[in-house]
mmCIF file of C-alpha atoms in Angstrom:
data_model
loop_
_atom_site.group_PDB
_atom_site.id
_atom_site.type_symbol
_atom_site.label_atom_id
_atom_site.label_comp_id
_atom_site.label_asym_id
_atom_site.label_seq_id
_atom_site.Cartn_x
_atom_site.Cartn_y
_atom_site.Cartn_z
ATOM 1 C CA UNK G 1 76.020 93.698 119.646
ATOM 2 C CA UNK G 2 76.705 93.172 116.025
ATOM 3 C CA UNK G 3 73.711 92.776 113.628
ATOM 4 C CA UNK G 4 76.043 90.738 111.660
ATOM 5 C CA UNK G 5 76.999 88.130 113.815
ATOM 6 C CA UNK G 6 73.053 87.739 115.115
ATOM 7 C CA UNK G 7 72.473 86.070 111.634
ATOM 8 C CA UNK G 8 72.440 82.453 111.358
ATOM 9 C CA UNK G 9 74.561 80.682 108.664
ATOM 10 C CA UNK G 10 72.398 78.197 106.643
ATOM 11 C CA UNK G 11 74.376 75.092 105.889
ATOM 12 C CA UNK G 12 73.983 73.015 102.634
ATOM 13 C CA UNK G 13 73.424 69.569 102.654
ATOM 14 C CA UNK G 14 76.388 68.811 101.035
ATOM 15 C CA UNK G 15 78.924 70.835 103.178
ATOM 16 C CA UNK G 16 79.997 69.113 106.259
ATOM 17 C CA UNK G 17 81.304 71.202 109.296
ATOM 18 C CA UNK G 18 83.606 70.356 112.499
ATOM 19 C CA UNK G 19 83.306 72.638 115.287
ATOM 20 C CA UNK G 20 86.775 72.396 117.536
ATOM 21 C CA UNK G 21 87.190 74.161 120.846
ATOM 22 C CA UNK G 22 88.727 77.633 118.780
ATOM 23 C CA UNK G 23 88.072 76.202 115.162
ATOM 24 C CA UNK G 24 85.894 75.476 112.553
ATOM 25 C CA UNK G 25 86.601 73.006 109.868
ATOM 26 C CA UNK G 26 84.731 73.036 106.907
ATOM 27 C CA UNK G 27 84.780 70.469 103.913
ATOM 28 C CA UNK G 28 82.861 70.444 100.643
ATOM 29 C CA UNK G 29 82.615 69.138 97.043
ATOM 30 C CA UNK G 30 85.585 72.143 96.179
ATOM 31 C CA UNK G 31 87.586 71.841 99.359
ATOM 32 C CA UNK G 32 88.844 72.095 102.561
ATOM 33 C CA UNK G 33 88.846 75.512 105.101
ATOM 34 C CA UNK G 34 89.851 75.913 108.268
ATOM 35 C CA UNK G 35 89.521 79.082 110.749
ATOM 36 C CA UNK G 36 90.363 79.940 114.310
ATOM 37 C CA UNK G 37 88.205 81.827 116.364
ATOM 38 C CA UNK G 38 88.488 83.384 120.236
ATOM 39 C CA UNK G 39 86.361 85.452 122.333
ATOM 40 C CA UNK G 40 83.126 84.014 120.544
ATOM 41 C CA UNK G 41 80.816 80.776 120.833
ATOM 42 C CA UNK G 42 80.530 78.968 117.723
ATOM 43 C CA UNK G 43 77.472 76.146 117.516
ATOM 44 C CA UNK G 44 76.237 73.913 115.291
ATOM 45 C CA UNK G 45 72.002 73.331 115.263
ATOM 46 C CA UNK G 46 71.169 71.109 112.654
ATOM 47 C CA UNK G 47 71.668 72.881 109.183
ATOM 48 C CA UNK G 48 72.733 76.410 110.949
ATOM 49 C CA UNK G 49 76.017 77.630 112.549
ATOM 50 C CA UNK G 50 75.239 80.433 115.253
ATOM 51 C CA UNK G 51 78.096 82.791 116.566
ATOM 52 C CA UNK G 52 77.070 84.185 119.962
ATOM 53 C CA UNK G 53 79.645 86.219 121.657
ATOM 54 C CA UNK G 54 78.275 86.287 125.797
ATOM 55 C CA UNK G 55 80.974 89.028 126.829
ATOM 56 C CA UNK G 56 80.654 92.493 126.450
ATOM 57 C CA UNK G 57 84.317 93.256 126.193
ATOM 58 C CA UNK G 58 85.384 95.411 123.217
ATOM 59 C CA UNK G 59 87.561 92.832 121.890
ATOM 60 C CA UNK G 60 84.899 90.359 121.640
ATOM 61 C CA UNK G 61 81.908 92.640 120.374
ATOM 62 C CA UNK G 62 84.379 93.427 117.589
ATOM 63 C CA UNK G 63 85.524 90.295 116.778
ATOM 64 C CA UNK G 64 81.670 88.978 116.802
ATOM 65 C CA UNK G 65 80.800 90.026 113.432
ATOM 66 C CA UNK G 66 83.911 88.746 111.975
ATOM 67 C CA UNK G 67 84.137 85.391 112.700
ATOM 68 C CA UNK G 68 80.924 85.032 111.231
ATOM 69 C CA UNK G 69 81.444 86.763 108.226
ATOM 70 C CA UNK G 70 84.418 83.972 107.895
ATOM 71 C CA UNK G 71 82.480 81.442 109.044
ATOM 72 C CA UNK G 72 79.713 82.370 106.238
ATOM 73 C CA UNK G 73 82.264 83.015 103.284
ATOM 74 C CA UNK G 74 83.735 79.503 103.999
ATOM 75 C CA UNK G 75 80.584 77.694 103.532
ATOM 76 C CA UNK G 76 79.788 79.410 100.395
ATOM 77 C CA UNK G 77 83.442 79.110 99.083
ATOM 78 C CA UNK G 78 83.758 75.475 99.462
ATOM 79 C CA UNK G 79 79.587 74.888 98.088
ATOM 80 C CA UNK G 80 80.067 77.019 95.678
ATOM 81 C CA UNK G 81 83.137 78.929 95.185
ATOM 82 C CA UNK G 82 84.273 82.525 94.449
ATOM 83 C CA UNK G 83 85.682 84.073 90.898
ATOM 84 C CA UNK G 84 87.222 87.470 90.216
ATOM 85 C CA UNK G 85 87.863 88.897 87.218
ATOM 86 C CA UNK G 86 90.625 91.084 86.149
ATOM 87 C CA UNK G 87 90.793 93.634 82.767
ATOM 88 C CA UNK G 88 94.177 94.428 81.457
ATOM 89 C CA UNK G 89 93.489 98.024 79.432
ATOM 90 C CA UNK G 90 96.610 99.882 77.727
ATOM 91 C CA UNK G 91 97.859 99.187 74.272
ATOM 92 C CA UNK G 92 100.155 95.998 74.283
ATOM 93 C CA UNK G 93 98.845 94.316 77.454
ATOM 94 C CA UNK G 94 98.558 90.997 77.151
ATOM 95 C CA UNK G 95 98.196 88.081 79.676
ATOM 96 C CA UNK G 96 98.925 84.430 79.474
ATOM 97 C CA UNK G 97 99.065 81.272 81.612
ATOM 98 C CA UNK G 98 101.195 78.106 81.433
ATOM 99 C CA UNK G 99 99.343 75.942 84.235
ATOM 100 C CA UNK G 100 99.890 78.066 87.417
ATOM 101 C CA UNK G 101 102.075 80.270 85.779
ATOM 102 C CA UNK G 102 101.090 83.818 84.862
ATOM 103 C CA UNK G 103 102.901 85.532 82.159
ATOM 104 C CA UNK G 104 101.817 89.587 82.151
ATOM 105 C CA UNK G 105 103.104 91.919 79.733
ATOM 106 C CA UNK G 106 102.210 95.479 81.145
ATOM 107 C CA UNK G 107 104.442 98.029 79.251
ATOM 108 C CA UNK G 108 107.982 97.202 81.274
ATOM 109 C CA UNK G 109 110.739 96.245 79.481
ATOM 110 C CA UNK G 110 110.619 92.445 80.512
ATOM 111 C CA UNK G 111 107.090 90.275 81.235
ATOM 112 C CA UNK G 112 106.268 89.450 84.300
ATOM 113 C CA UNK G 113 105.935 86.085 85.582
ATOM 114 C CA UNK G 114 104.084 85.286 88.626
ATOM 115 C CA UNK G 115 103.539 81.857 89.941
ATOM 116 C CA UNK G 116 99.924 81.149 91.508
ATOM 117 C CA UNK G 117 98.618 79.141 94.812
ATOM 118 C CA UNK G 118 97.245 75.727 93.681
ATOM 119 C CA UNK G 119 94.050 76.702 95.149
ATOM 120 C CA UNK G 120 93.551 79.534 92.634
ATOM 121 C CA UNK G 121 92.973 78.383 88.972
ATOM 122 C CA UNK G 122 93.675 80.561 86.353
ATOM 123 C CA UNK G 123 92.607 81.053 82.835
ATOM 124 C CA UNK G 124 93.274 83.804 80.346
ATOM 125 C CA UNK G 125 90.973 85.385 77.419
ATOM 126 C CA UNK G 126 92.173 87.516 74.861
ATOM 127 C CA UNK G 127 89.854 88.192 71.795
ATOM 128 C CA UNK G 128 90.802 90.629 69.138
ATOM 129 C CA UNK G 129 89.156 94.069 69.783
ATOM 130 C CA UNK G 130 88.925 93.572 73.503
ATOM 131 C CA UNK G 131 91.086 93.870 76.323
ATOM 132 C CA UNK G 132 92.380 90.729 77.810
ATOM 133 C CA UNK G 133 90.770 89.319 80.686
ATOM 134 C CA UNK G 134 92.240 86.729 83.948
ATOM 135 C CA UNK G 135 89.624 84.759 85.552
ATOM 136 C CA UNK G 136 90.538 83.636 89.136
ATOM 137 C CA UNK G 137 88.565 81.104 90.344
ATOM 138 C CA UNK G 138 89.094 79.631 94.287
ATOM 139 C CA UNK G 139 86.827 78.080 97.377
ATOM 140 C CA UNK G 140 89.346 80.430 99.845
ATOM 141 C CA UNK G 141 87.937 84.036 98.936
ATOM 142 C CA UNK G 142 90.695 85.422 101.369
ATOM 143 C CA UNK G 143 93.497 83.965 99.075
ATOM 144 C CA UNK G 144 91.410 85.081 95.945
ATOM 145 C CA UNK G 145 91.476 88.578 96.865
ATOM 146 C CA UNK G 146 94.898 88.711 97.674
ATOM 147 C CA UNK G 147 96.376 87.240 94.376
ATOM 148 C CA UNK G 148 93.967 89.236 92.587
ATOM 149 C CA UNK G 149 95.449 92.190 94.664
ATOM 150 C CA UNK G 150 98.704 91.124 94.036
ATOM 151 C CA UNK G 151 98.217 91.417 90.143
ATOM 152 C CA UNK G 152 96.670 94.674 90.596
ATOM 153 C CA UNK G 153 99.749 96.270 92.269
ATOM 154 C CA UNK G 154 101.810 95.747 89.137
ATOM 155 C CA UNK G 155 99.967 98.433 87.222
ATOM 156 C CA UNK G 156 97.357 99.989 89.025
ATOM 157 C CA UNK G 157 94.860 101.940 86.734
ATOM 158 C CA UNK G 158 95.957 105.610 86.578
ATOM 159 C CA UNK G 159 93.222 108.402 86.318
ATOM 160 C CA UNK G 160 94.031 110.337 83.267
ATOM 161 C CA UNK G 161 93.950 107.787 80.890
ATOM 162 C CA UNK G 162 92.424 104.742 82.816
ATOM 163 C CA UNK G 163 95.218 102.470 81.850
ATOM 164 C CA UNK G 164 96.397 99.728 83.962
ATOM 165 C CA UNK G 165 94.692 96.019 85.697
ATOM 166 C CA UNK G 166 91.367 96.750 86.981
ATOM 167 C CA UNK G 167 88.537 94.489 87.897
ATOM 168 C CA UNK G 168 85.873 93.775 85.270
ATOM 169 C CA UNK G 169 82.876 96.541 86.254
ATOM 170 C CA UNK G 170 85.390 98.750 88.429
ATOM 171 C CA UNK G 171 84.860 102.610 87.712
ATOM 172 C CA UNK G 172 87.761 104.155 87.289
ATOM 173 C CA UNK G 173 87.651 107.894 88.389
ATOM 174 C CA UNK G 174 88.678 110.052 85.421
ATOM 175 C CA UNK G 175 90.947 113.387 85.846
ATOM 176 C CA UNK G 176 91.252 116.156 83.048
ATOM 177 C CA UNK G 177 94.848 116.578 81.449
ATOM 178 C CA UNK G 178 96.232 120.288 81.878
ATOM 179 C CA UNK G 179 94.093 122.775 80.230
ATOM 180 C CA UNK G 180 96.687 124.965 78.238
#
């Protein structure tokens, strides 16, 4: 049985939740998330959600853990939200944003432009001296880690000279050149 899915989620006050048979819906001052479960027993006990899974299939021992862990991260998200933040390092990289609109200038010959979910708001920092950081900043951490993955893919960080989009505190694992 998972340790994970024995845990209780607390509730705040302010966050209301809906249990459905095979969904959760959960509402809060920064939004709305929804999430379908099967093969586990969601409850609701005054300010605690419990996920019990009474089989002892495979499937549903697997699956126990997860839906909590779900379950948990939308209750934060929409109480308190999630934000991610991205470093552009490499001489000339430079990041803007027009409203949902990201403008990224990472060494190709034209910028790219990427166009962000409305749940995800975007800002941009660039002081002199520094490299450029995106801030990301949603209630859906799933969709948060997936545009901030997306953005990421353009220019990974390389090892030999750590250029590239990496998250802010990531540790880049350094390679030596050729030793002539």
């Amino acid at each position: 049985m998972s340790r994970i899915g024995k845990a209780p989620i607390t509730v705040p006050q302010d966050v209301k939740v809906t249990i459905a048979p095979q969904s959760v819906l959960v509402e809060g001052k920064l939004g709305v998330l929804h999430q379908s479960y099967d093969t586990v027993r969601v409850s609701h006990q005054e300010d605690k959600i419990v996920v019990s899974n009474d089989s002892q299939t495979k499937q549903a021992q697997s699956k126990h853990g997860l839906y909590r862990s779900l379950i948990a991260n939308m209750v934060e998200g929409v109480s308190k939200g999630f934000t991610l933040e991205l470093e552009l390092v490499g001489v000339g990289y430079r990041a803007s944003c027009n409203g949902q609109l990201l403008d990224l200038s990472l060494g190709f010959s034209h910028n790219i432009i990427l166009d962000i979910a409305p749940e995800v708001k975007v800002e941009t920092k660039s002081e002199r001296g520094k490299n450029p950081v995106i801030t990301l900043t949603s209630h859906d951490k799933q969709l948060l880690g997936q545009v901030a993955a997306k953005i990421r893919s353009f220019r990974k960080p390389e090892p030999y000279k750590g250029k590239g989009v990496r998250f802010v505190g990531e540790h880049i694992r350094r390679k030596a050149g050729k030793s002539a």
